[in-house]
PDB file of C-alpha atoms in Angstrom:
ATOM      1  CA  UNK A   1     152.577   6.092 107.926  1.00 69.00           C
ATOM      2  CA  UNK A   2     150.887   6.831 111.279  1.00 74.00           C
ATOM      3  CA  UNK A   3     153.457   4.639 112.993  1.00 62.00           C
ATOM      4  CA  UNK A   4     156.315   6.648 111.447  1.00 63.00           C
ATOM      5  CA  UNK A   5     154.766   9.934 112.574  1.00 70.00           C
ATOM      6  CA  UNK A   6     154.291   8.549 116.090  1.00 58.00           C
ATOM      7  CA  UNK A   7     157.864   7.229 116.092  1.00 61.00           C
ATOM      8  CA  UNK A   8     159.215  10.600 114.904  1.00 66.00           C
ATOM      9  CA  UNK A   9     157.296  12.501 117.584  1.00 67.00           C
ATOM     10  CA  UNK A  10     158.488  10.026 120.233  1.00 64.00           C
ATOM     11  CA  UNK A  11     162.113  10.415 119.168  1.00 60.00           C
ATOM     12  CA  UNK A  12     161.892  14.221 119.168  1.00 65.00           C
ATOM     13  CA  UNK A  13     160.195  14.205 122.584  1.00 57.00           C
ATOM     14  CA  UNK A  14     162.903  11.919 123.939  1.00 61.00           C
ATOM     15  CA  UNK A  15     165.669  14.155 122.627  1.00 62.00           C
ATOM     16  CA  UNK A  16     164.064  17.288 124.099  1.00 51.00           C
ATOM     17  CA  UNK A  17     163.585  15.541 127.451  1.00 54.00           C
ATOM     18  CA  UNK A  18     167.192  14.305 127.460  1.00 51.00           C
ATOM     19  CA  UNK A  19     168.714  17.725 126.778  1.00 52.00           C
ATOM     20  CA  UNK A  20     166.358  19.392 129.254  1.00 56.00           C
ATOM     21  CA  UNK A  21     167.374  16.866 131.894  1.00 59.00           C
ATOM     22  CA  UNK A  22     171.061  17.442 131.114  1.00 60.00           C
ATOM     23  CA  UNK A  23     170.588  21.219 131.492  1.00 59.00           C
ATOM     24  CA  UNK A  24     168.775  20.767 134.804  1.00 62.00           C
ATOM     25  CA  UNK A  25     171.495  18.480 136.147  1.00 62.00           C
ATOM     26  CA  UNK A  26     174.184  20.985 135.123  1.00 66.00           C
ATOM     27  CA  UNK A  27     172.349  23.849 136.872  1.00 60.00           C
ATOM     28  CA  UNK A  28     171.994  21.708 140.014  1.00 68.00           C
ATOM     29  CA  UNK A  29     175.712  20.848 139.959  1.00 75.00           C
ATOM     30  CA  UNK A  30     176.590  24.543 139.590  1.00 70.00           C
ATOM     31  CA  UNK A  31     174.361  25.408 142.576  1.00 66.00           C
ATOM     32  CA  UNK A  32     172.142  27.656 140.448  1.00 71.00           C
ATOM     33  CA  UNK A  33     168.967  25.667 141.150  1.00 68.00           C
ATOM     34  CA  UNK A  34     167.765  22.973 143.499  1.00 80.00           C
ATOM     35  CA  UNK A  35     165.423  20.121 142.725  1.00 84.00           C
ATOM     36  CA  UNK A  36     161.919  21.325 143.493  1.00 87.00           C
ATOM     37  CA  UNK A  37     158.395  20.023 143.291  1.00 80.00           C
ATOM     38  CA  UNK A  38     156.823  20.263 139.844  1.00 76.00           C
ATOM     39  CA  UNK A  39     154.651  23.298 140.629  1.00 85.00           C
ATOM     40  CA  UNK A  40     156.918  25.228 143.022  1.00 90.00           C
ATOM     41  CA  UNK A  41     155.892  28.541 141.434  1.00 90.00           C
ATOM     42  CA  UNK A  42     152.389  28.084 142.881  1.00 90.00           C
ATOM     43  CA  UNK A  43     153.702  28.416 146.451  1.00 93.00           C
ATOM     44  CA  UNK A  44     154.997  31.391 148.389  1.00 96.00           C
ATOM     45  CA  UNK A  45     157.986  31.231 150.672  1.00 97.00           C
ATOM     46  CA  UNK A  46     157.880  33.070 153.988  1.00 98.00           C
ATOM     47  CA  UNK A  47     161.214  34.084 155.513  1.00 98.00           C
ATOM     48  CA  UNK A  48     161.825  35.201 159.066  1.00 98.00           C
ATOM     49  CA  UNK A  49     165.181  36.877 159.794  1.00 97.00           C
ATOM     50  CA  UNK A  50     166.690  38.391 162.921  1.00 97.00           C
ATOM     51  CA  UNK A  51     167.836  41.999 162.657  1.00 94.00           C
ATOM     52  CA  UNK A  52     167.473  42.267 158.869  1.00 96.00           C
ATOM     53  CA  UNK A  53     165.245  45.206 158.053  1.00 96.00           C
ATOM     54  CA  UNK A  54     163.859  46.059 154.623  1.00 97.00           C
ATOM     55  CA  UNK A  55     166.751  48.423 153.785  1.00 96.00           C
ATOM     56  CA  UNK A  56     169.273  45.605 154.348  1.00 97.00           C
ATOM     57  CA  UNK A  57     167.233  43.317 152.065  1.00 98.00           C
ATOM     58  CA  UNK A  58     167.057  46.054 149.440  1.00 97.00           C
ATOM     59  CA  UNK A  59     170.836  46.503 149.651  1.00 97.00           C
ATOM     60  CA  UNK A  60     171.351  42.732 149.316  1.00 97.00           C
ATOM     61  CA  UNK A  61     169.091  42.651 146.238  1.00 97.00           C
ATOM     62  CA  UNK A  62     171.143  45.457 144.690  1.00 95.00           C
ATOM     63  CA  UNK A  63     174.332  43.457 145.377  1.00 96.00           C
ATOM     64  CA  UNK A  64     172.976  40.189 143.933  1.00 94.00           C
ATOM     65  CA  UNK A  65     173.580  39.360 140.288  1.00 92.00           C
ATOM     66  CA  UNK A  66     170.192  38.964 138.589  1.00 91.00           C
ATOM     67  CA  UNK A  67     171.210  39.949 135.042  1.00 87.00           C
ATOM     68  CA  UNK A  68     171.375  36.322 133.914  1.00 89.00           C
ATOM     69  CA  UNK A  69     167.641  36.095 134.641  1.00 90.00           C
ATOM     70  CA  UNK A  70     166.807  39.127 132.514  1.00 91.00           C
ATOM     71  CA  UNK A  71     164.886  40.854 135.303  1.00 93.00           C
ATOM     72  CA  UNK A  72     164.306  44.523 135.921  1.00 95.00           C
ATOM     73  CA  UNK A  73     164.145  45.384 139.608  1.00 96.00           C
ATOM     74  CA  UNK A  74     161.596  47.856 140.973  1.00 96.00           C
ATOM     75  CA  UNK A  75     162.304  48.671 144.637  1.00 96.00           C
ATOM     76  CA  UNK A  76     159.494  50.147 146.731  1.00 95.00           C
ATOM     77  CA  UNK A  77     156.993  49.066 144.084  1.00 93.00           C
ATOM     78  CA  UNK A  78     153.754  51.006 144.305  1.00 91.00           C
ATOM     79  CA  UNK A  79     155.101  52.990 147.267  1.00 93.00           C
ATOM     80  CA  UNK A  80     155.144  49.814 149.377  1.00 95.00           C
ATOM     81  CA  UNK A  81     157.970  47.888 150.998  1.00 96.00           C
ATOM     82  CA  UNK A  82     157.967  45.514 148.043  1.00 97.00           C
ATOM     83  CA  UNK A  83     160.697  44.633 145.579  1.00 98.00           C
ATOM     84  CA  UNK A  84     159.271  43.657 142.205  1.00 97.00           C
ATOM     85  CA  UNK A  85     161.259  41.614 139.687  1.00 96.00           C
ATOM     86  CA  UNK A  86     159.884  41.828 136.131  1.00 94.00           C
ATOM     87  CA  UNK A  87     161.324  39.143 133.905  1.00 91.00           C
ATOM     88  CA  UNK A  88     161.412  39.028 130.149  1.00 89.00           C
ATOM     89  CA  UNK A  89     160.645  35.295 130.503  1.00 87.00           C
ATOM     90  CA  UNK A  90     156.919  35.996 131.092  1.00 85.00           C
ATOM     91  CA  UNK A  91     156.974  35.847 134.879  1.00 91.00           C
ATOM     92  CA  UNK A  92     157.249  38.353 137.695  1.00 92.00           C
ATOM     93  CA  UNK A  93     158.321  37.818 141.277  1.00 96.00           C
ATOM     94  CA  UNK A  94     158.185  39.928 144.422  1.00 97.00           C
ATOM     95  CA  UNK A  95     159.686  40.159 147.869  1.00 98.00           C
ATOM     96  CA  UNK A  96     157.172  41.744 150.229  1.00 97.00           C
ATOM     97  CA  UNK A  97     158.094  43.033 153.673  1.00 98.00           C
ATOM     98  CA  UNK A  98     155.380  41.746 156.010  1.00 98.00           C
ATOM     99  CA  UNK A  99     156.496  43.535 159.156  1.00 97.00           C
ATOM    100  CA  UNK A 100     158.556  43.013 162.271  1.00 96.00           C
ATOM    101  CA  UNK A 101     157.550  41.045 165.330  1.00 94.00           C
ATOM    102  CA  UNK A 102     159.714  40.351 168.391  1.00 92.00           C
ATOM    103  CA  UNK A 103     162.925  41.266 166.547  1.00 91.00           C
ATOM    104  CA  UNK A 104     162.053  39.014 163.593  1.00 96.00           C
ATOM    105  CA  UNK A 105     161.650  40.657 160.203  1.00 98.00           C
ATOM    106  CA  UNK A 106     159.209  38.780 157.978  1.00 98.00           C
ATOM    107  CA  UNK A 107     159.216  38.591 154.185  1.00 98.00           C
ATOM    108  CA  UNK A 108     157.239  36.804 151.508  1.00 98.00           C
ATOM    109  CA  UNK A 109     158.703  35.744 148.177  1.00 98.00           C
ATOM    110  CA  UNK A 110     156.322  34.708 145.416  1.00 96.00           C
ATOM    111  CA  UNK A 111     155.832  34.615 141.676  1.00 93.00           C
ATOM    112  CA  UNK A 112     153.017  36.825 140.486  1.00 85.00           C
ATOM    113  CA  UNK A 113     151.900  36.576 137.720  1.00 74.00           C
ATOM    114  CA  UNK A 114     153.174  34.163 135.106  1.00 73.00           C
ATOM    115  CA  UNK A 115     151.969  32.691 131.838  1.00 69.00           C
ATOM    116  CA  UNK A 116     151.533  28.999 131.242  1.00 70.00           C
ATOM    117  CA  UNK A 117     151.393  27.068 128.028  1.00 66.00           C
ATOM    118  CA  UNK A 118     151.521  23.362 127.331  1.00 60.00           C
ATOM    119  CA  UNK A 119     151.141  21.063 130.327  1.00 60.00           C
ATOM    120  CA  UNK A 120     150.291  24.109 132.487  1.00 71.00           C
ATOM    121  CA  UNK A 121     153.992  24.814 132.929  1.00 74.00           C
ATOM    122  CA  UNK A 122     155.432  28.319 132.611  1.00 81.00           C
ATOM    123  CA  UNK A 123     157.941  28.857 129.845  1.00 79.00           C
ATOM    124  CA  UNK A 124     161.470  28.867 131.253  1.00 84.00           C
ATOM    125  CA  UNK A 125     160.483  27.487 134.650  1.00 86.00           C
ATOM    126  CA  UNK A 126     164.209  26.880 135.086  1.00 90.00           C
ATOM    127  CA  UNK A 127     164.742  30.646 135.371  1.00 92.00           C
ATOM    128  CA  UNK A 128     162.014  30.784 138.028  1.00 92.00           C
ATOM    129  CA  UNK A 129     163.898  28.096 139.966  1.00 93.00           C
ATOM    130  CA  UNK A 130     167.130  30.086 139.542  1.00 93.00           C
ATOM    131  CA  UNK A 131     165.378  33.204 140.871  1.00 95.00           C
ATOM    132  CA  UNK A 132     163.993  31.393 143.893  1.00 95.00           C
ATOM    133  CA  UNK A 133     167.380  29.815 144.622  1.00 96.00           C
ATOM    134  CA  UNK A 134     169.137  33.212 144.451  1.00 96.00           C
ATOM    135  CA  UNK A 135     166.595  34.747 146.843  1.00 97.00           C
ATOM    136  CA  UNK A 136     166.912  31.829 149.288  1.00 96.00           C
ATOM    137  CA  UNK A 137     170.722  32.104 149.260  1.00 96.00           C
ATOM    138  CA  UNK A 138     170.504  35.882 149.669  1.00 97.00           C
ATOM    139  CA  UNK A 139     168.321  35.569 152.777  1.00 97.00           C
ATOM    140  CA  UNK A 140     170.577  32.858 154.223  1.00 96.00           C
ATOM    141  CA  UNK A 141     173.623  35.096 153.662  1.00 96.00           C
ATOM    142  CA  UNK A 142     171.866  37.908 155.518  1.00 97.00           C
ATOM    143  CA  UNK A 143     170.962  35.627 158.434  1.00 97.00           C
ATOM    144  CA  UNK A 144     172.261  32.030 158.538  1.00 97.00           C
ATOM    145  CA  UNK A 145     169.483  31.249 161.025  1.00 96.00           C
ATOM    146  CA  UNK A 146     166.743  32.342 158.642  1.00 96.00           C
ATOM    147  CA  UNK A 147     163.608  30.286 159.041  1.00 95.00           C
ATOM    148  CA  UNK A 148     161.489  29.582 155.988  1.00 94.00           C
ATOM    149  CA  UNK A 149     158.130  28.006 155.395  1.00 95.00           C
ATOM    150  CA  UNK A 150     156.315  27.320 152.168  1.00 94.00           C
ATOM    151  CA  UNK A 151     152.600  27.798 151.655  1.00 91.00           C
ATOM    152  CA  UNK A 152     150.534  27.100 148.575  1.00 88.00           C
ATOM    153  CA  UNK A 153     148.957  30.265 147.193  1.00 81.00           C
ATOM    154  CA  UNK A 154     145.316  30.709 146.289  1.00 76.00           C
ATOM    155  CA  UNK A 155     145.420  31.302 142.573  1.00 61.00           C
ATOM    156  CA  UNK A 156     143.085  32.858 140.059  1.00 62.00           C
ATOM    157  CA  UNK A 157     143.568  31.868 136.466  1.00 58.00           C
ATOM    158  CA  UNK A 158     142.341  33.246 133.206  1.00 57.00           C
ATOM    159  CA  UNK A 159     142.838  32.056 129.647  1.00 51.00           C
ATOM    160  CA  UNK A 160     145.262  34.042 127.512  1.00 51.00           C
TER     161      UNK A 160
END
């Protein structure tokens, strides 16, 4: 009996993994996501663009299709040069304007906060990847010479 339960769980796990893998491959083929490290949401991306001020980024956000990610956009969040994306998938993301230096306009994109469940993975991490990919493409469209660096964030966690 235990063997049959184990076998059933193994089969179900295999099926879920297979269909999840198929979905990921389809999204990669469509250019909606890229293959990322398993905890990409724990890192921030820092973008440096030439001649692209906050108003141009805000305009680009308004012209980018985010509806498929079920996000509500809050420009100038908290009176700051920050664009907040609140998702119904239990994660938020933000683009923060960090300032201008020597003609380079600097921005930070990060997820903050998100919930995690089994295996310390957020639900619908695929939508987080789609969000990050859209933001990366948006910045590259604004300035093809955009430089980007990734830095792991210092995180605080609390049980839910």
